[in-house]
Amino acid sequence: GPRFVPVLVPPWNRAADAILARAGEIGFAAVSMHGGHGLGNRIDTHLDPIAWRGDRGYVGDRAFLAMLETALSHAGRAPGAGAIGLLTHHRDHDEAVWRVLDSFLAVTAAHPAARVLPITDLLAGAP
């Protein structure tokens, strides 16, 4: 439909380098994976609020803030590396994850140094 954006998001964050390198040739505008720095045709995520190796609930404030600190330390160090992506798994969120996401997005949206951007803006080159 009209809201479709051709971004390859490999399942379980795994894809062969050959696939990633040729994503544009097969119609993808970008690739999105967890933990990268958004260089080239990458629009990556850096914040994952779910404890996948634990109880699959919220990772906790300390771990979430550590992810944010790491992402902020890399933001802006290279062209295209200013965006910080939030990974969501709406079917797997527990109440704690929903609460932290509501709070995080409200604080981020209200902060003068932050902008919440649609992925289409990132594809167009917005920092």
mmCIF file with all atom_site columns, C-alpha atoms in Angstrom:
data_model
loop_
_atom_site.group_PDB
_atom_site.id
_atom_site.type_symbol
_atom_site.label_atom_id
_atom_site.label_alt_id
_atom_site.label_comp_id
_atom_site.label_asym_id
_atom_site.label_entity_id
_atom_site.label_seq_id
_atom_site.pdbx_PDB_ins_code
_atom_site.Cartn_x
_atom_site.Cartn_y
_atom_site.Cartn_z
_atom_site.occupancy
_atom_site.B_iso_or_equiv
_atom_site.pdbx_formal_charge
_atom_site.auth_seq_id
_atom_site.auth_comp_id
_atom_site.auth_asym_id
_atom_site.auth_atom_id
_atom_site.pdbx_PDB_model_num
ATOM 1   C CA . GLY A 1 1   ? 0.000  0.000   0.000  1.00 0.00 ? 1   GLY A CA 1
ATOM 2   C CA . PRO A 1 2   ? 0.958  3.673   0.075  1.00 0.00 ? 2   PRO A CA 1
ATOM 3   C CA . ARG A 1 3   ? 2.692  3.389   3.475  1.00 0.00 ? 3   ARG A CA 1
ATOM 4   C CA . PHE A 1 4   ? 5.054  0.616   2.336  1.00 0.00 ? 4   PHE A CA 1
ATOM 5   C CA . VAL A 1 5   ? 8.754  1.484   2.623  1.00 0.00 ? 5   VAL A CA 1
ATOM 6   C CA . PRO A 1 6   ? 11.202 -0.932  0.933  1.00 0.00 ? 6   PRO A CA 1
ATOM 7   C CA . VAL A 1 7   ? 13.570 -1.582  3.844  1.00 0.00 ? 7   VAL A CA 1
ATOM 8   C CA . LEU A 1 8   ? 15.099 -5.023  4.376  1.00 0.00 ? 8   LEU A CA 1
ATOM 9   C CA . VAL A 1 9   ? 14.850 -6.049  8.038  1.00 0.00 ? 9   VAL A CA 1
ATOM 10  C CA . PRO A 1 10  ? 16.471 -9.495  8.238  1.00 0.00 ? 10  PRO A CA 1
ATOM 11  C CA . PRO A 1 11  ? 14.738 -11.946 10.570 1.00 0.00 ? 11  PRO A CA 1
ATOM 12  C CA . TRP A 1 12  ? 16.613 -12.505 13.820 1.00 0.00 ? 12  TRP A CA 1
ATOM 13  C CA . ASN A 1 13  ? 19.045 -9.797  12.716 1.00 0.00 ? 13  ASN A CA 1
ATOM 14  C CA . ARG A 1 14  ? 20.891 -12.233 10.464 1.00 0.00 ? 14  ARG A CA 1
ATOM 15  C CA . ALA A 1 15  ? 21.729 -11.916 6.783  1.00 0.00 ? 15  ALA A CA 1
ATOM 16  C CA . ALA A 1 16  ? 24.666 -12.942 4.643  1.00 0.00 ? 16  ALA A CA 1
ATOM 17  C CA . ASP A 1 17  ? 27.009 -10.114 3.676  1.00 0.00 ? 17  ASP A CA 1
ATOM 18  C CA . ALA A 1 18  ? 26.328 -10.880 -0.003 1.00 0.00 ? 18  ALA A CA 1
ATOM 19  C CA . ILE A 1 19  ? 22.600 -10.252 0.517  1.00 0.00 ? 19  ILE A CA 1
ATOM 20  C CA . LEU A 1 20  ? 23.228 -7.035  2.436  1.00 0.00 ? 20  LEU A CA 1
ATOM 21  C CA . ALA A 1 21  ? 25.616 -5.757  -0.234 1.00 0.00 ? 21  ALA A CA 1
ATOM 22  C CA . ARG A 1 22  ? 23.080 -6.352  -3.008 1.00 0.00 ? 22  ARG A CA 1
ATOM 23  C CA . ALA A 1 23  ? 19.902 -5.246  -1.216 1.00 0.00 ? 23  ALA A CA 1
ATOM 24  C CA . GLY A 1 24  ? 19.635 -2.167  -3.439 1.00 0.00 ? 24  GLY A CA 1
ATOM 25  C CA . GLU A 1 25  ? 19.850 -4.275  -6.576 1.00 0.00 ? 25  GLU A CA 1
ATOM 26  C CA . ILE A 1 26  ? 16.756 -6.223  -5.557 1.00 0.00 ? 26  ILE A CA 1
ATOM 27  C CA . GLY A 1 27  ? 14.662 -3.168  -4.728 1.00 0.00 ? 27  GLY A CA 1
ATOM 28  C CA . PHE A 1 28  ? 15.430 -2.277  -1.122 1.00 0.00 ? 28  PHE A CA 1
ATOM 29  C CA . ALA A 1 29  ? 16.130 1.373   -0.331 1.00 0.00 ? 29  ALA A CA 1
ATOM 30  C CA . ALA A 1 30  ? 17.958 0.452   2.882  1.00 0.00 ? 30  ALA A CA 1
ATOM 31  C CA . VAL A 1 31  ? 18.768 -2.278  5.366  1.00 0.00 ? 31  VAL A CA 1
ATOM 32  C CA . SER A 1 32  ? 17.889 -2.081  9.043  1.00 0.00 ? 32  SER A CA 1
ATOM 33  C CA . MET A 1 33  ? 19.540 -4.261  11.664 1.00 0.00 ? 33  MET A CA 1
ATOM 34  C CA . HIS A 1 34  ? 20.232 -3.939  15.378 1.00 0.00 ? 34  HIS A CA 1
ATOM 35  C CA . GLY A 1 35  ? 23.485 -2.446  16.601 1.00 0.00 ? 35  GLY A CA 1
ATOM 36  C CA . GLY A 1 36  ? 24.971 -0.847  13.514 1.00 0.00 ? 36  GLY A CA 1
ATOM 37  C CA . HIS A 1 37  ? 25.779 2.795   13.019 1.00 0.00 ? 37  HIS A CA 1
ATOM 38  C CA . GLY A 1 38  ? 23.579 3.636   10.038 1.00 0.00 ? 38  GLY A CA 1
ATOM 39  C CA . LEU A 1 39  ? 26.337 4.039   7.467  1.00 0.00 ? 39  LEU A CA 1
ATOM 40  C CA . GLY A 1 40  ? 25.746 3.650   3.754  1.00 0.00 ? 40  GLY A CA 1
ATOM 41  C CA . ASN A 1 41  ? 22.315 2.224   3.077  1.00 0.00 ? 41  ASN A CA 1
ATOM 42  C CA . ARG A 1 42  ? 21.835 1.210   6.742  1.00 0.00 ? 42  ARG A CA 1
ATOM 43  C CA . ILE A 1 43  ? 19.175 2.621   9.032  1.00 0.00 ? 43  ILE A CA 1
ATOM 44  C CA . ASP A 1 44  ? 19.885 0.669   12.180 1.00 0.00 ? 44  ASP A CA 1
ATOM 45  C CA . THR A 1 45  ? 18.356 0.277   15.606 1.00 0.00 ? 45  THR A CA 1
ATOM 46  C CA . HIS A 1 46  ? 20.306 0.686   18.819 1.00 0.00 ? 46  HIS A CA 1
ATOM 47  C CA . LEU A 1 47  ? 17.794 0.436   21.646 1.00 0.00 ? 47  LEU A CA 1
ATOM 48  C CA . ASP A 1 48  ? 16.097 -2.900  22.320 1.00 0.00 ? 48  ASP A CA 1
ATOM 49  C CA . PRO A 1 49  ? 13.968 -2.868  25.477 1.00 0.00 ? 49  PRO A CA 1
ATOM 50  C CA . ILE A 1 50  ? 13.408 -6.643  25.613 1.00 0.00 ? 50  ILE A CA 1
ATOM 51  C CA . ALA A 1 51  ? 15.616 -9.053  27.591 1.00 0.00 ? 51  ALA A CA 1
ATOM 52  C CA . TRP A 1 52  ? 15.768 -11.818 24.987 1.00 0.00 ? 52  TRP A CA 1
ATOM 53  C CA . ARG A 1 53  ? 18.271 -13.904 26.938 1.00 0.00 ? 53  ARG A CA 1
ATOM 54  C CA . GLY A 1 54  ? 16.333 -13.495 30.163 1.00 0.00 ? 54  GLY A CA 1
ATOM 55  C CA . ASP A 1 55  ? 12.647 -13.531 30.917 1.00 0.00 ? 55  ASP A CA 1
ATOM 56  C CA . ARG A 1 56  ? 11.799 -11.659 27.683 1.00 0.00 ? 56  ARG A CA 1
ATOM 57  C CA . GLY A 1 57  ? 10.434 -8.768  29.714 1.00 0.00 ? 57  GLY A CA 1
ATOM 58  C CA . TYR A 1 58  ? 11.827 -5.264  29.993 1.00 0.00 ? 58  TYR A CA 1
ATOM 59  C CA . VAL A 1 59  ? 15.653 -5.186  30.166 1.00 0.00 ? 59  VAL A CA 1
ATOM 60  C CA . GLY A 1 60  ? 15.489 -2.697  33.017 1.00 0.00 ? 60  GLY A CA 1
ATOM 61  C CA . ASP A 1 61  ? 16.394 0.952   33.301 1.00 0.00 ? 61  ASP A CA 1
ATOM 62  C CA . ARG A 1 62  ? 20.139 0.412   33.773 1.00 0.00 ? 62  ARG A CA 1
ATOM 63  C CA . ALA A 1 63  ? 20.512 -1.707  30.609 1.00 0.00 ? 63  ALA A CA 1
ATOM 64  C CA . PHE A 1 64  ? 18.208 0.513   28.541 1.00 0.00 ? 64  PHE A CA 1
ATOM 65  C CA . LEU A 1 65  ? 20.056 3.673   29.583 1.00 0.00 ? 65  LEU A CA 1
ATOM 66  C CA . ALA A 1 66  ? 23.414 1.987   28.850 1.00 0.00 ? 66  ALA A CA 1
ATOM 67  C CA . MET A 1 67  ? 22.200 1.259   25.304 1.00 0.00 ? 67  MET A CA 1
ATOM 68  C CA . LEU A 1 68  ? 21.119 4.884   24.961 1.00 0.00 ? 68  LEU A CA 1
ATOM 69  C CA . GLU A 1 69  ? 24.462 6.156   26.268 1.00 0.00 ? 69  GLU A CA 1
ATOM 70  C CA . THR A 1 70  ? 26.359 3.984   23.778 1.00 0.00 ? 70  THR A CA 1
ATOM 71  C CA . ALA A 1 71  ? 24.136 5.125   20.905 1.00 0.00 ? 71  ALA A CA 1
ATOM 72  C CA . LEU A 1 72  ? 24.522 8.779   21.865 1.00 0.00 ? 72  LEU A CA 1
ATOM 73  C CA . SER A 1 73  ? 28.305 8.410   22.044 1.00 0.00 ? 73  SER A CA 1
ATOM 74  C CA . HIS A 1 74  ? 28.329 7.232   18.395 1.00 0.00 ? 74  HIS A CA 1
ATOM 75  C CA . ALA A 1 75  ? 25.724 9.680   17.094 1.00 0.00 ? 75  ALA A CA 1
ATOM 76  C CA . GLY A 1 76  ? 27.118 12.243  14.718 1.00 0.00 ? 76  GLY A CA 1
ATOM 77  C CA . ARG A 1 77  ? 30.638 10.790  14.540 1.00 0.00 ? 77  ARG A CA 1
ATOM 78  C CA . ALA A 1 78  ? 30.277 9.852   10.879 1.00 0.00 ? 78  ALA A CA 1
ATOM 79  C CA . PRO A 1 79  ? 28.021 10.992  8.038  1.00 0.00 ? 79  PRO A CA 1
ATOM 80  C CA . GLY A 1 80  ? 24.606 9.416   8.474  1.00 0.00 ? 80  GLY A CA 1
ATOM 81  C CA . ALA A 1 81  ? 25.379 8.195   11.974 1.00 0.00 ? 81  ALA A CA 1
ATOM 82  C CA . GLY A 1 82  ? 23.203 10.694  13.821 1.00 0.00 ? 82  GLY A CA 1
ATOM 83  C CA . ALA A 1 83  ? 19.997 8.680   13.996 1.00 0.00 ? 83  ALA A CA 1
ATOM 84  C CA . ILE A 1 84  ? 19.330 6.403   16.936 1.00 0.00 ? 84  ILE A CA 1
ATOM 85  C CA . GLY A 1 85  ? 16.884 3.617   16.178 1.00 0.00 ? 85  GLY A CA 1
ATOM 86  C CA . LEU A 1 86  ? 14.404 2.079   18.599 1.00 0.00 ? 86  LEU A CA 1
ATOM 87  C CA . LEU A 1 87  ? 13.659 -1.600  18.044 1.00 0.00 ? 87  LEU A CA 1
ATOM 88  C CA . THR A 1 88  ? 10.105 -2.605  18.832 1.00 0.00 ? 88  THR A CA 1
ATOM 89  C CA . HIS A 1 89  ? 8.470  -6.004  19.009 1.00 0.00 ? 89  HIS A CA 1
ATOM 90  C CA . HIS A 1 90  ? 4.849  -5.016  19.606 1.00 0.00 ? 90  HIS A CA 1
ATOM 91  C CA . ARG A 1 91  ? 3.664  -8.615  19.959 1.00 0.00 ? 91  ARG A CA 1
ATOM 92  C CA . ASP A 1 92  ? 6.257  -9.331  22.646 1.00 0.00 ? 92  ASP A CA 1
ATOM 93  C CA . HIS A 1 93  ? 5.961  -6.203  24.797 1.00 0.00 ? 93  HIS A CA 1
ATOM 94  C CA . ASP A 1 94  ? 4.922  -6.638  28.391 1.00 0.00 ? 94  ASP A CA 1
ATOM 95  C CA . GLU A 1 95  ? 3.427  -3.799  30.443 1.00 0.00 ? 95  GLU A CA 1
ATOM 96  C CA . ALA A 1 96  ? 6.873  -2.624  31.616 1.00 0.00 ? 96  ALA A CA 1
ATOM 97  C CA . VAL A 1 97  ? 8.118  -2.315  28.026 1.00 0.00 ? 97  VAL A CA 1
ATOM 98  C CA . TRP A 1 98  ? 5.021  -0.363  26.991 1.00 0.00 ? 98  TRP A CA 1
ATOM 99  C CA . ARG A 1 99  ? 5.481  1.978   29.988 1.00 0.00 ? 99  ARG A CA 1
ATOM 100 C CA . VAL A 1 100 ? 9.149  2.692   29.255 1.00 0.00 ? 100 VAL A CA 1
ATOM 101 C CA . LEU A 1 101 ? 8.437  3.234   25.551 1.00 0.00 ? 101 LEU A CA 1
ATOM 102 C CA . ASP A 1 102 ? 5.620  5.666   26.341 1.00 0.00 ? 102 ASP A CA 1
ATOM 103 C CA . SER A 1 103 ? 7.887  7.571   28.722 1.00 0.00 ? 103 SER A CA 1
ATOM 104 C CA . PHE A 1 104 ? 10.960 7.470   26.461 1.00 0.00 ? 104 PHE A CA 1
ATOM 105 C CA . LEU A 1 105 ? 9.043  8.671   23.405 1.00 0.00 ? 105 LEU A CA 1
ATOM 106 C CA . ALA A 1 106 ? 7.305  11.453  25.355 1.00 0.00 ? 106 ALA A CA 1
ATOM 107 C CA . VAL A 1 107 ? 10.618 12.732  26.770 1.00 0.00 ? 107 VAL A CA 1
ATOM 108 C CA . THR A 1 108 ? 12.347 12.419  23.398 1.00 0.00 ? 108 THR A CA 1
ATOM 109 C CA . ALA A 1 109 ? 9.562  14.205  21.514 1.00 0.00 ? 109 ALA A CA 1
ATOM 110 C CA . ALA A 1 110 ? 9.622  17.075  24.027 1.00 0.00 ? 110 ALA A CA 1
ATOM 111 C CA . HIS A 1 111 ? 13.418 17.489  24.086 1.00 0.00 ? 111 HIS A CA 1
ATOM 112 C CA . PRO A 1 112 ? 14.718 20.438  22.024 1.00 0.00 ? 112 PRO A CA 1
ATOM 113 C CA . ALA A 1 113 ? 17.787 18.512  20.810 1.00 0.00 ? 113 ALA A CA 1
ATOM 114 C CA . ALA A 1 114 ? 15.853 15.453  19.630 1.00 0.00 ? 114 ALA A CA 1
ATOM 115 C CA . ARG A 1 115 ? 13.511 14.744  16.755 1.00 0.00 ? 115 ARG A CA 1
ATOM 116 C CA . VAL A 1 116 ? 11.382 11.704  16.113 1.00 0.00 ? 116 VAL A CA 1
ATOM 117 C CA . LEU A 1 117 ? 11.623 11.115  12.367 1.00 0.00 ? 117 LEU A CA 1
ATOM 118 C CA . PRO A 1 118 ? 9.706  8.832   10.044 1.00 0.00 ? 118 PRO A CA 1
ATOM 119 C CA . ILE A 1 119 ? 11.910 6.378   8.201  1.00 0.00 ? 119 ILE A CA 1
ATOM 120 C CA . THR A 1 120 ? 11.071 8.139   4.928  1.00 0.00 ? 120 THR A CA 1
ATOM 121 C CA . ASP A 1 121 ? 12.912 11.234  6.206  1.00 0.00 ? 121 ASP A CA 1
ATOM 122 C CA . LEU A 1 122 ? 15.950 9.104   7.041  1.00 0.00 ? 122 LEU A CA 1
ATOM 123 C CA . LEU A 1 123 ? 15.897 7.605   3.558  1.00 0.00 ? 123 LEU A CA 1
ATOM 124 C CA . ALA A 1 124 ? 15.825 11.137  2.145  1.00 0.00 ? 124 ALA A CA 1
ATOM 125 C CA . GLY A 1 125 ? 19.008 11.964  4.060  1.00 0.00 ? 125 GLY A CA 1
ATOM 126 C CA . ALA A 1 126 ? 17.767 13.720  7.190  1.00 0.00 ? 126 ALA A CA 1
ATOM 127 C CA . PRO A 1 127 ? 20.286 13.479  10.064 1.00 0.00 ? 127 PRO A CA 1
#
